[in-house]
Coordinates of C-alpha atoms in Angstrom, one line a residue:
Chain A
M1 CA 70.6 -43.4 -49.4
S2 CA 69.8 -39.7 -49.7
S3 CA 71.7 -37.2 -47.6
P4 CA 70.1 -36.1 -44.3
M5 CA 68.3 -32.7 -44.1
I6 CA 70.7 -31.4 -41.5
H7 CA 74.2 -32.8 -41.0
A8 CA 76.3 -30.9 -38.5
V9 CA 79.7 -31.9 -37.2
G10 CA 81.6 -29.8 -34.6
V11 CA 79.8 -26.5 -35.4
R12 CA 81.4 -23.7 -33.5
K13 CA 80.4 -20.1 -33.0
S14 CA 81.6 -17.4 -30.6
Y15 CA 80.7 -13.8 -30.0
G16 CA 84.0 -12.2 -29.0
M17 CA 85.2 -14.0 -25.9
I18 CA 82.0 -16.0 -25.4
D19 CA 81.8 -19.4 -27.0
V20 CA 78.1 -20.0 -27.8
L21 CA 78.5 -23.2 -29.8
R22 CA 81.4 -25.4 -28.8
G23 CA 81.1 -28.2 -31.4
V24 CA 77.6 -29.1 -32.1
T25 CA 77.1 -32.4 -33.8
M26 CA 73.7 -33.7 -34.9
S27 CA 71.8 -35.2 -37.8
V28 CA 68.2 -34.7 -38.8
A29 CA 66.7 -36.9 -41.5
R30 CA 64.4 -35.7 -44.3
G31 CA 60.8 -35.4 -43.1
E32 CA 61.9 -35.7 -39.5
V33 CA 60.7 -33.5 -36.7
A34 CA 63.5 -32.7 -34.3
C35 CA 62.9 -30.8 -31.0
L36 CA 65.8 -28.9 -29.6
I37 CA 65.5 -28.5 -25.8
G38 CA 67.8 -27.2 -23.2
P39 CA 68.3 -24.3 -20.7
S40 CA 68.4 -20.7 -22.0
G41 CA 71.8 -19.7 -23.2
S42 CA 72.6 -23.3 -24.3
G43 CA 73.0 -22.2 -27.9
K44 CA 69.8 -23.7 -29.3
S45 CA 68.6 -20.5 -31.0
T46 CA 72.1 -19.6 -32.3
F47 CA 72.4 -23.0 -33.9
L48 CA 69.0 -22.6 -35.5
R49 CA 70.0 -19.2 -36.9
C50 CA 73.2 -20.7 -38.3
I51 CA 71.1 -23.2 -40.3
N52 CA 69.7 -20.3 -42.5
H53 CA 72.8 -18.2 -42.2
L54 CA 71.3 -15.5 -40.1
E55 CA 74.4 -16.1 -38.1
K56 CA 77.7 -17.3 -39.6
H57 CA 79.3 -20.2 -37.8
D58 CA 83.1 -20.0 -37.3
A59 CA 84.1 -23.6 -37.7
G60 CA 82.8 -27.1 -38.3
V61 CA 80.7 -28.7 -41.0
L62 CA 77.0 -27.7 -41.4
N63 CA 75.2 -29.2 -44.3
V64 CA 71.6 -28.5 -45.2
D65 CA 70.1 -30.8 -47.7
G66 CA 73.5 -31.9 -48.9
S67 CA 75.0 -28.5 -49.4
F68 CA 77.1 -26.2 -47.2
V69 CA 75.2 -23.3 -45.7
G70 CA 76.4 -20.0 -47.0
Y71 CA 79.3 -21.7 -48.8
E72 CA 80.0 -23.5 -52.0
Q73 CA 82.5 -26.3 -52.2
R74 CA 84.8 -26.2 -55.3
G75 CA 87.6 -28.7 -55.0
A76 CA 89.2 -28.4 -51.6
K77 CA 88.0 -24.9 -50.9
L78 CA 84.8 -23.4 -49.5
Y79 CA 83.8 -20.2 -51.2
E80 CA 81.4 -17.9 -49.3
L81 CA 78.3 -17.3 -51.3
N82 CA 77.3 -13.8 -52.3
D83 CA 74.2 -12.0 -51.0
K84 CA 72.0 -13.2 -53.8
E85 CA 73.0 -16.8 -53.5
I86 CA 72.4 -16.8 -49.8
C87 CA 69.0 -15.2 -50.3
A88 CA 68.1 -18.0 -52.8
E89 CA 69.1 -20.6 -50.2
R90 CA 67.2 -18.9 -47.4
A91 CA 64.1 -18.8 -49.5
R92 CA 63.8 -22.6 -49.2
I93 CA 64.1 -22.6 -45.4
G94 CA 61.1 -21.2 -43.5
M95 CA 61.7 -19.6 -40.2
V96 CA 59.2 -18.8 -37.4
F97 CA 60.3 -16.5 -34.7
Q98 CA 59.6 -16.2 -31.0
R99 CA 58.3 -12.7 -31.4
F100 CA 56.4 -13.4 -34.7
N101 CA 58.1 -10.6 -36.6
L102 CA 55.2 -10.0 -38.9
F103 CA 55.7 -6.9 -41.1
A104 CA 53.7 -4.4 -39.2
H105 CA 52.8 -2.2 -42.2
L106 CA 51.3 -5.0 -44.2
T107 CA 48.1 -6.9 -43.8
A108 CA 48.1 -10.6 -43.0
L109 CA 47.6 -11.4 -46.7
E110 CA 50.3 -9.0 -47.8
N111 CA 52.7 -10.5 -45.2
I112 CA 52.2 -13.9 -46.9
T113 CA 52.4 -12.7 -50.5
L114 CA 55.5 -10.5 -50.1
G115 CA 58.0 -13.3 -50.4
P116 CA 56.4 -15.3 -53.2
I117 CA 55.9 -12.1 -55.3
R118 CA 59.2 -10.4 -54.7
V119 CA 61.5 -13.4 -54.3
R120 CA 59.9 -16.2 -56.3
G121 CA 58.5 -13.8 -58.9
L122 CA 55.1 -15.4 -58.6
D123 CA 52.2 -13.7 -60.3
E124 CA 50.2 -11.6 -57.9
K125 CA 46.9 -13.4 -58.5
V126 CA 48.5 -16.8 -58.0
A127 CA 50.2 -15.6 -54.9
I128 CA 47.1 -14.2 -53.4
A129 CA 45.1 -17.4 -54.1
R130 CA 47.8 -19.5 -52.5
A131 CA 48.0 -17.1 -49.5
R132 CA 44.2 -17.5 -49.0
E133 CA 44.6 -21.3 -49.0
L134 CA 47.4 -21.1 -46.4
L135 CA 45.3 -18.7 -44.2
D136 CA 42.5 -21.2 -44.4
R137 CA 44.9 -24.0 -43.4
V138 CA 46.0 -22.1 -40.3
G139 CA 42.4 -21.3 -39.5
L140 CA 42.4 -17.6 -40.3
R141 CA 40.4 -17.4 -43.4
D142 CA 38.6 -14.2 -42.6
R143 CA 41.6 -12.4 -41.2
D144 CA 43.3 -11.6 -44.5
G145 CA 42.7 -7.8 -44.3
N146 CA 43.9 -7.4 -40.7
Y147 CA 47.1 -5.7 -39.7
P148 CA 49.3 -7.6 -37.2
S149 CA 48.4 -5.1 -34.5
Q150 CA 44.8 -6.2 -34.9
L151 CA 45.6 -9.9 -34.3
S152 CA 46.2 -11.8 -31.1
G153 CA 49.6 -13.3 -30.5
G154 CA 48.4 -16.8 -31.5
Q155 CA 46.8 -15.5 -34.7
Q156 CA 50.0 -13.5 -35.5
Q157 CA 52.1 -16.6 -35.0
R158 CA 49.8 -18.6 -37.3
V159 CA 50.1 -16.0 -40.0
A160 CA 53.9 -16.1 -39.5
I161 CA 53.8 -19.9 -40.1
A162 CA 51.6 -19.4 -43.2
R163 CA 54.1 -16.7 -44.4
A164 CA 57.0 -19.2 -44.1
L165 CA 55.0 -22.0 -45.8
A166 CA 54.1 -19.7 -48.8
M167 CA 57.8 -20.1 -49.9
D168 CA 57.3 -23.9 -50.3
P169 CA 60.2 -24.6 -47.9
K170 CA 62.0 -27.9 -47.7
L171 CA 62.7 -27.3 -44.0
M172 CA 61.0 -25.3 -41.3
L173 CA 62.8 -23.7 -38.4
F174 CA 60.8 -22.8 -35.3
D175 CA 62.6 -20.6 -32.7
E176 CA 60.6 -20.9 -29.5
P177 CA 57.3 -20.3 -31.4
T178 CA 55.1 -20.3 -28.3
S179 CA 57.3 -18.7 -25.7
A180 CA 55.8 -15.2 -26.2
L181 CA 52.2 -16.4 -26.2
D182 CA 49.6 -16.3 -23.4
P183 CA 49.1 -19.8 -22.1
E184 CA 45.6 -20.1 -23.6
L185 CA 46.9 -19.3 -27.1
V186 CA 49.7 -21.8 -27.1
G187 CA 47.4 -24.7 -28.2
E188 CA 46.2 -23.1 -31.4
V189 CA 49.8 -22.6 -32.6
L190 CA 50.9 -26.1 -31.6
D191 CA 47.9 -27.6 -33.4
V192 CA 49.0 -25.9 -36.7
M193 CA 52.6 -27.2 -36.1
K194 CA 51.3 -30.8 -35.4
D195 CA 49.3 -30.6 -38.6
L196 CA 52.4 -29.6 -40.5
A197 CA 54.5 -32.3 -38.9
H198 CA 52.0 -35.0 -39.9
S199 CA 52.2 -33.7 -43.5
G200 CA 55.8 -34.8 -43.6
M201 CA 57.5 -31.4 -43.4
S202 CA 61.1 -31.5 -42.1
M203 CA 61.1 -29.4 -38.9
I204 CA 63.5 -28.3 -36.3
V205 CA 61.7 -26.8 -33.3
V206 CA 63.4 -25.0 -30.4
T207 CA 60.9 -25.4 -27.7
H208 CA 60.1 -25.7 -24.0
E209 CA 56.8 -27.5 -24.7
M210 CA 57.8 -31.0 -23.5
G211 CA 54.3 -32.3 -24.3
F212 CA 54.6 -31.2 -27.9
A213 CA 58.1 -32.8 -28.1
R214 CA 56.8 -36.1 -26.6
E215 CA 53.8 -36.2 -29.0
V216 CA 55.2 -35.0 -32.3
A217 CA 59.0 -35.2 -32.3
D218 CA 60.9 -38.1 -34.0
Q219 CA 64.0 -37.0 -32.3
V220 CA 64.7 -34.9 -29.2
I221 CA 68.0 -33.2 -28.9
F222 CA 69.2 -31.8 -25.6
M223 CA 71.8 -29.0 -25.7
D224 CA 73.6 -27.5 -22.9
E225 CA 76.6 -25.0 -22.8
G226 CA 77.0 -25.1 -26.6
I227 CA 77.1 -28.8 -27.2
V228 CA 74.6 -31.6 -27.8
V229 CA 74.6 -33.6 -24.6
E230 CA 72.1 -36.3 -25.5
A231 CA 69.8 -37.1 -28.4
G232 CA 67.3 -39.8 -29.1
A233 CA 63.7 -40.8 -29.3
P234 CA 61.3 -38.6 -27.2
E235 CA 60.0 -41.4 -25.0
Q236 CA 63.5 -42.5 -24.0
M237 CA 64.9 -39.0 -23.7
L238 CA 62.0 -37.7 -21.5
S239 CA 61.3 -40.8 -19.5
Q240 CA 64.7 -42.4 -19.1
P241 CA 67.3 -39.6 -19.4
R242 CA 70.8 -40.8 -19.1
S243 CA 73.0 -37.8 -18.6
P244 CA 72.8 -36.0 -15.2
R245 CA 72.4 -32.7 -16.9
L246 CA 69.3 -33.8 -18.8
V247 CA 67.9 -35.3 -15.6
N248 CA 68.5 -32.0 -13.8
F249 CA 66.9 -30.0 -16.7
L250 CA 63.9 -32.2 -16.9
S251 CA 63.3 -31.9 -13.2
K252 CA 63.0 -28.2 -13.6
V253 CA 60.7 -28.0 -16.7
L254 CA 58.4 -31.1 -16.3
Chain B
M1 CA 16.8 12.7 5.8
N2 CA 16.0 9.0 5.3
G3 CA 18.9 8.6 2.8
D4 CA 16.6 7.6 -0.2
E5 CA 16.2 11.1 -1.5
P6 CA 18.4 11.9 -4.6
L7 CA 21.3 14.1 -3.5
E8 CA 22.4 17.1 -5.5
V9 CA 25.9 16.9 -7.0
V10 CA 27.9 20.1 -7.0
P11 CA 30.9 20.1 -9.2
V12 CA 34.1 21.8 -8.1
R13 CA 34.3 25.5 -9.2
H14 CA 37.6 26.5 -10.8
Y15 CA 37.8 30.1 -9.8
R16 CA 41.4 30.6 -10.5
Q17 CA 41.0 29.1 -13.9
W18 CA 38.3 31.7 -14.6
L19 CA 40.5 34.5 -13.4
A20 CA 43.3 33.4 -15.7
A21 CA 40.9 33.1 -18.6
A22 CA 39.7 36.6 -18.0
G23 CA 43.3 37.9 -18.0
V24 CA 44.1 36.1 -21.3
A25 CA 40.8 37.5 -22.8
L26 CA 41.9 41.0 -21.8
G27 CA 45.3 40.5 -23.4
A28 CA 43.8 39.2 -26.6
A29 CA 41.5 42.2 -26.8
M30 CA 44.5 44.5 -26.4
L31 CA 46.3 42.7 -29.2
V32 CA 43.3 43.0 -31.5
H33 CA 43.0 46.7 -30.6
A34 CA 46.7 47.3 -31.4
L35 CA 46.4 45.5 -34.7
L36 CA 43.2 47.3 -35.9
A37 CA 43.5 50.7 -34.2
K38 CA 43.7 53.8 -36.3
I39 CA 46.0 56.7 -35.4
P40 CA 46.0 60.3 -36.6
T41 CA 48.4 61.0 -39.5
G42 CA 48.9 64.7 -38.6
L43 CA 46.8 65.7 -41.6
W44 CA 43.4 67.3 -41.2
N45 CA 40.4 66.9 -43.4
C46 CA 38.2 70.0 -43.5
V47 CA 34.7 70.4 -44.9
T48 CA 32.8 73.6 -45.2
T49 CA 29.0 73.2 -44.9
H50 CA 26.6 76.2 -44.6
G51 CA 29.5 78.5 -44.2
Q52 CA 30.9 76.5 -41.3
R53 CA 34.2 75.0 -41.6
R54 CA 34.7 71.7 -39.7
C55 CA 37.9 69.8 -39.5
S56 CA 38.7 66.2 -38.4
P57 CA 42.0 64.4 -38.2
V58 CA 42.8 62.0 -41.0
L59 CA 43.1 58.5 -39.4
Q60 CA 45.3 55.7 -40.6
W61 CA 45.7 52.0 -39.5
R62 CA 48.8 51.7 -37.4
F63 CA 49.6 48.5 -39.3
H64 CA 48.8 50.0 -42.7
W65 CA 46.4 47.2 -43.6
D66 CA 45.4 49.1 -46.8
V67 CA 49.1 48.9 -48.0
V68 CA 49.2 45.2 -47.0
S69 CA 46.1 44.4 -49.1
Q70 CA 47.3 46.7 -51.9
Y71 CA 50.5 44.7 -52.4
F72 CA 49.4 41.2 -51.2
T73 CA 48.6 39.8 -54.7
T74 CA 50.6 42.1 -56.9
G75 CA 52.8 40.5 -59.7
P76 CA 56.3 41.0 -58.2
I77 CA 55.2 39.6 -54.8
L78 CA 53.5 36.5 -56.4
R79 CA 56.6 35.9 -58.6
G80 CA 58.7 36.0 -55.4
L81 CA 56.3 33.6 -53.7
L82 CA 56.5 31.2 -56.6
M83 CA 60.3 31.2 -56.4
T84 CA 60.2 30.6 -52.6
I85 CA 57.9 27.6 -53.2
E86 CA 60.1 26.3 -56.0
L87 CA 63.2 26.6 -53.8
T88 CA 61.5 24.9 -50.9
V89 CA 60.2 22.0 -53.0
L90 CA 63.4 21.4 -55.0
S91 CA 65.8 21.7 -52.1
M92 CA 63.6 19.5 -49.9
V93 CA 63.3 16.8 -52.5
A94 CA 67.1 16.9 -53.1
G95 CA 67.7 17.1 -49.4
I96 CA 65.6 14.0 -48.6
L97 CA 67.2 12.0 -51.4
I98 CA 70.7 13.0 -50.1
G99 CA 69.5 12.2 -46.6
I100 CA 68.4 8.7 -47.4
V101 CA 71.6 7.9 -49.2
V102 CA 73.8 9.3 -46.4
A103 CA 71.7 7.6 -43.7
V104 CA 72.1 4.2 -45.5
M105 CA 75.8 4.8 -46.0
R106 CA 76.2 5.7 -42.3
L107 CA 74.6 2.4 -41.3
S108 CA 76.7 0.5 -43.8
R109 CA 79.1 -2.2 -42.5
N110 CA 81.8 -0.7 -44.7
R111 CA 83.9 1.7 -42.5
L112 CA 84.8 4.0 -45.4
L113 CA 81.2 4.5 -46.4
S114 CA 80.1 5.1 -42.8
S115 CA 82.9 7.6 -42.0
V116 CA 82.3 9.5 -45.2
A117 CA 78.7 9.8 -44.3
W118 CA 79.6 10.9 -40.8
S119 CA 82.0 13.5 -42.1
Y120 CA 79.4 14.9 -44.4
T121 CA 76.9 15.4 -41.6
W122 CA 79.6 16.7 -39.3
F123 CA 80.6 19.4 -41.9
F124 CA 77.3 20.6 -43.1
R125 CA 75.7 20.7 -39.7
G126 CA 78.7 22.3 -38.3
T127 CA 78.8 25.4 -40.4
P128 CA 76.0 28.1 -40.7
V129 CA 73.8 27.7 -43.7
L130 CA 74.2 31.3 -44.5
V131 CA 77.9 30.9 -44.8
Q132 CA 77.4 27.9 -47.1
L133 CA 75.0 29.8 -49.2
I134 CA 77.5 32.7 -49.7
F135 CA 80.2 30.1 -50.3
W136 CA 78.3 28.4 -53.2
F137 CA 77.4 31.8 -54.6
N138 CA 81.1 32.6 -54.8
I139 CA 82.2 29.1 -55.9
A140 CA 83.4 30.4 -59.2
A141 CA 86.2 32.4 -57.4
L142 CA 87.6 29.1 -56.2
F143 CA 86.9 26.9 -59.2
P144 CA 86.5 29.0 -62.4
T145 CA 86.1 25.7 -64.3
L146 CA 85.1 22.3 -63.2
G147 CA 86.9 19.4 -64.8
F148 CA 85.6 15.8 -64.7
G149 CA 88.2 13.1 -65.0
I150 CA 90.7 11.1 -63.0
P151 CA 92.2 12.9 -59.9
F152 CA 95.7 14.1 -60.7
G153 CA 95.2 12.6 -64.2
T154 CA 93.3 13.2 -67.4
V155 CA 90.4 15.5 -67.6
F156 CA 87.6 14.3 -69.8
F157 CA 85.4 17.4 -70.0
K158 CA 85.2 20.9 -68.4
V159 CA 82.4 23.1 -67.3
N160 CA 82.4 26.8 -66.9
V161 CA 81.3 27.2 -63.2
L162 CA 80.1 30.7 -63.6
S163 CA 77.5 29.6 -66.3
V164 CA 76.4 26.6 -64.3
F165 CA 76.2 28.2 -60.8
T166 CA 73.6 30.8 -61.5
K167 CA 72.2 32.5 -58.4
F168 CA 69.3 30.1 -58.3
V169 CA 71.5 27.0 -58.7
S170 CA 74.0 28.1 -56.1
V171 CA 71.2 28.8 -53.6
L172 CA 69.6 25.4 -54.4
V173 CA 72.9 23.5 -54.0
A174 CA 73.6 25.2 -50.7
L175 CA 70.1 24.6 -49.2
A176 CA 70.0 21.0 -50.5
L177 CA 73.4 20.0 -49.2
N178 CA 72.7 21.5 -45.9
E179 CA 69.3 19.9 -45.7
G180 CA 70.8 16.5 -46.7
A181 CA 72.9 16.6 -43.5
Y182 CA 69.8 17.1 -41.2
M183 CA 67.6 14.7 -43.2
S184 CA 70.2 12.0 -43.0
E185 CA 70.0 12.0 -39.2
I186 CA 66.2 12.0 -39.3
V187 CA 66.2 9.1 -41.8
R188 CA 68.8 7.2 -39.7
G189 CA 66.7 7.7 -36.6
G190 CA 63.7 6.2 -38.5
I191 CA 65.6 3.2 -39.7
L192 CA 67.0 2.5 -36.3
A193 CA 63.5 2.7 -34.8
V194 CA 62.4 -0.3 -36.9
D195 CA 62.7 -3.6 -35.0
E196 CA 65.7 -5.8 -35.9
G197 CA 63.2 -8.7 -36.1
Q198 CA 61.6 -7.2 -39.2
V199 CA 65.0 -7.3 -41.0
E200 CA 65.5 -10.9 -39.9
A201 CA 62.1 -12.0 -41.0
A202 CA 62.7 -10.4 -44.4
S203 CA 66.1 -12.0 -44.8
S204 CA 64.6 -15.4 -43.8
L205 CA 62.2 -15.0 -46.7
G206 CA 65.1 -14.6 -49.0
L207 CA 64.6 -10.8 -49.7
T208 CA 67.9 -9.1 -50.6
R209 CA 69.2 -6.3 -48.5
L210 CA 68.0 -3.7 -50.9
Q211 CA 64.6 -5.2 -51.1
T212 CA 64.4 -5.4 -47.3
M213 CA 65.3 -1.7 -47.0
R214 CA 62.8 -0.7 -49.7
L215 CA 59.9 -3.0 -48.9
V216 CA 60.1 -3.5 -45.2
V217 CA 62.3 -1.0 -43.3
L218 CA 61.7 2.3 -45.0
P219 CA 57.9 2.0 -45.1
Q220 CA 57.9 1.5 -41.4
A221 CA 60.6 4.1 -40.7
M222 CA 58.4 6.6 -42.5
R223 CA 56.2 6.8 -39.4
V224 CA 59.1 8.1 -37.4
I225 CA 60.6 10.1 -40.2
I226 CA 57.6 12.2 -41.2
P227 CA 56.9 14.5 -38.2
P228 CA 60.5 15.9 -38.0
T229 CA 60.5 16.1 -41.9
G230 CA 57.4 18.2 -41.7
N231 CA 59.4 20.5 -39.3
E232 CA 62.2 20.6 -41.9
V233 CA 59.9 21.5 -44.8
I234 CA 58.4 24.4 -42.8
S235 CA 61.8 25.4 -41.6
M236 CA 63.1 25.3 -45.2
L237 CA 60.3 27.5 -46.4
K238 CA 61.6 30.2 -44.2
T239 CA 65.3 29.5 -44.6
T240 CA 64.9 30.2 -48.4
S241 CA 64.6 33.9 -47.3
L242 CA 68.3 33.8 -46.7
A243 CA 68.6 33.8 -50.5
S244 CA 67.7 37.5 -50.4
T245 CA 71.3 38.1 -49.2
V246 CA 72.6 37.1 -52.6
A247 CA 69.7 39.1 -54.2
L248 CA 67.8 36.1 -55.6
G249 CA 64.2 37.2 -56.2
E250 CA 62.3 35.1 -53.7
L251 CA 59.5 36.4 -51.5
L252 CA 61.6 38.4 -49.0
M253 CA 63.7 39.9 -51.7
S254 CA 60.6 41.0 -53.7
V255 CA 59.1 42.8 -50.7
E256 CA 62.5 44.4 -49.9
H257 CA 62.5 45.6 -53.5
V258 CA 59.2 47.3 -52.9
Y259 CA 59.9 48.9 -49.6
N260 CA 63.3 50.1 -50.7
S261 CA 61.4 52.6 -52.9
T262 CA 58.3 53.2 -50.9
Y263 CA 59.8 53.0 -47.4
Q264 CA 56.7 51.0 -46.2
V265 CA 58.9 48.5 -44.4
I266 CA 56.5 47.0 -41.9
P267 CA 53.4 46.6 -44.1
L268 CA 55.5 44.8 -46.7
L269 CA 57.1 42.6 -44.1
I270 CA 53.6 41.7 -43.1
V271 CA 52.8 40.8 -46.7
A272 CA 55.7 38.4 -46.7
S273 CA 54.9 37.0 -43.2
L274 CA 51.3 36.4 -44.1
W275 CA 52.4 34.4 -47.2
Y276 CA 54.8 32.4 -45.1
I277 CA 52.1 31.6 -42.7
V278 CA 49.6 30.7 -45.4
I279 CA 52.1 28.3 -47.0
S280 CA 53.2 26.7 -43.7
T281 CA 49.5 26.2 -42.8
V282 CA 48.9 24.3 -46.1
L283 CA 52.1 22.3 -45.5
S284 CA 50.9 21.3 -41.9
V285 CA 47.6 20.1 -43.3
G286 CA 49.5 18.1 -45.9
Q287 CA 51.7 16.6 -43.2
F288 CA 48.7 15.4 -41.2
Y289 CA 47.4 13.4 -44.2
V290 CA 50.8 11.9 -45.0
E291 CA 51.2 10.9 -41.4
R292 CA 47.8 9.3 -41.4
H293 CA 48.7 7.3 -44.5
Y294 CA 51.9 5.9 -43.0
A295 CA 50.3 5.1 -39.7
K296 CA 48.4 2.2 -41.2
G297 CA 49.1 -1.0 -39.4
S298 CA 50.6 0.7 -36.4
L299 CA 47.3 1.9 -34.9
R300 CA 44.2 -0.2 -34.5
T301 CA 42.1 2.8 -35.6
P302 CA 43.6 5.7 -37.6
P303 CA 43.2 9.2 -36.0
P304 CA 40.2 11.1 -37.3
T305 CA 40.7 13.8 -39.9
P306 CA 40.0 17.4 -38.8
V307 CA 36.6 17.2 -40.6
Q308 CA 35.7 14.0 -38.8
R309 CA 36.8 15.5 -35.5
L310 CA 34.8 18.7 -36.1
R311 CA 31.7 16.6 -36.9
A312 CA 32.2 14.5 -33.7
D313 CA 32.7 17.6 -31.6
L314 CA 29.6 19.3 -33.0
S315 CA 27.4 16.2 -32.5
G316 CA 28.9 15.9 -29.0
I317 CA 27.8 19.4 -28.1
G318 CA 24.3 18.6 -29.6
R319 CA 24.1 15.6 -27.4
K320 CA 25.1 17.5 -24.3
L321 CA 22.4 20.1 -25.0
R322 CA 19.8 17.4 -25.5
E323 CA 20.7 15.4 -22.4
R324 CA 21.0 17.7 -19.5
P325 CA 23.5 16.6 -16.8
S326 CA 22.0 14.3 -14.2
F327 CA 22.6 16.6 -11.3
L328 CA 20.5 19.3 -13.0
R329 CA 17.7 16.9 -13.7
T330 CA 17.5 15.7 -10.1
A331 CA 17.7 19.3 -8.9
T332 CA 14.8 20.5 -11.0
S333 CA 12.7 17.4 -10.5
R334 CA 12.5 18.1 -6.9

């Protein structure tokens, strides 16, 4: 049996005196879509950022695709990877942010080709052709020359997804991708994400969109106060929650 | 009145504004008069025609514009101007490079690097540039030779300071080091103004920290960096005149040289000032276009160039003349 995409045991992280992650344990299989839900401040985003080493976890085991994030095991010791090695690891993990974070000085097309050209060393023509394909896939074929400020929030987020996909990631992380969007723009982004999920991409989605979780997720993981409280199939989690904390949370968001 | 008749619209009259405008116009006229007035020199010009002798006072511009124009484009002045421009360009280029390095060091996570950068800025901003200039000019008194090697250990090779630190080099070093301190703060401000999310997005794509700085952060920081840098360039243009204190032949020194023998102090200072104004005007225009270049992506529509604006203004006036205001139309149609 191949190793799971994410294998986390007792992951801890604290900022000074505040414990944000207090022992997170979860497993996400290859090709699986996992939705992380939970109240704000529960550590969902922090855990997500630990997966691509934007944050360093303090303790616990966090394996992505069979290898330690940010560390290399040699014998009984974990050696922290240097900048370059971490960059190489990150290049295979796509991330989509709540506030899009498109590069403001580059056009939509340039946003998508920057990584492939500079990190993967792809030929410019090849990268541009691939970027156009991706723009087409997210429904923004004619927006290639627009700067982010000339795009709506939904369009920006779709470009951001295309930018992440251009790196041929083995795993996609979504950090509340629709939270900063006007309600009528949420649908277009979720549609792109659904498409992606059906194509077999491994995805971890921090979200408050329960409808999306119910429809697309293979696994829903409920976090509260830095730990995973309950995890399971969406139908069972959202319809027959067992823990009182999840019951309480769902009563507020549904 | 049945209420259907068009009513005449009377705009507010700004009487006090008109009064102020009249006052300013009067002041401007006085200034022009003072600049262009001719005054008697004390000499008389006498002509005898038909046995009649007529005398009139010889007049002379108060500001000696003839002297100004006589010297404006002479060789020594132009050579001084060239050196001023050279000094400005070289010390700004060096200052900007130093500024970028010091700013990046200052933002480093390494405490030693950041405190060295802080001390650099602290020292060079804290002492007068004129003092620094005289210091570098006299550096040979402190270090007759410069040795490169291991501190307290072997020296690999030596340089004679007096031969390296010519007048020009010592002025350049002083101005560049001083400018580097100011530029580092400007660059740091620009880097800090770039949203943290941009760096995160770049890292998540796998860009190294150097690539992130070069491809993502600095291009966006430029928008914030350029206006104060324009200030610095223009300020540097005039600061180079301090080099005259060590008798380096830049613009101010070359006019001083002339008026020391002709005693025409004011007209020659005008010559220098006019050149400073000309160059800073050229620089301001350059700044506008550089700013416009780096504004891409941050504005939906770039600001118009002066030429575009002028054209829009002129066509606006034309339109106004063609379409008379509605209140006038209603008033005359009655």
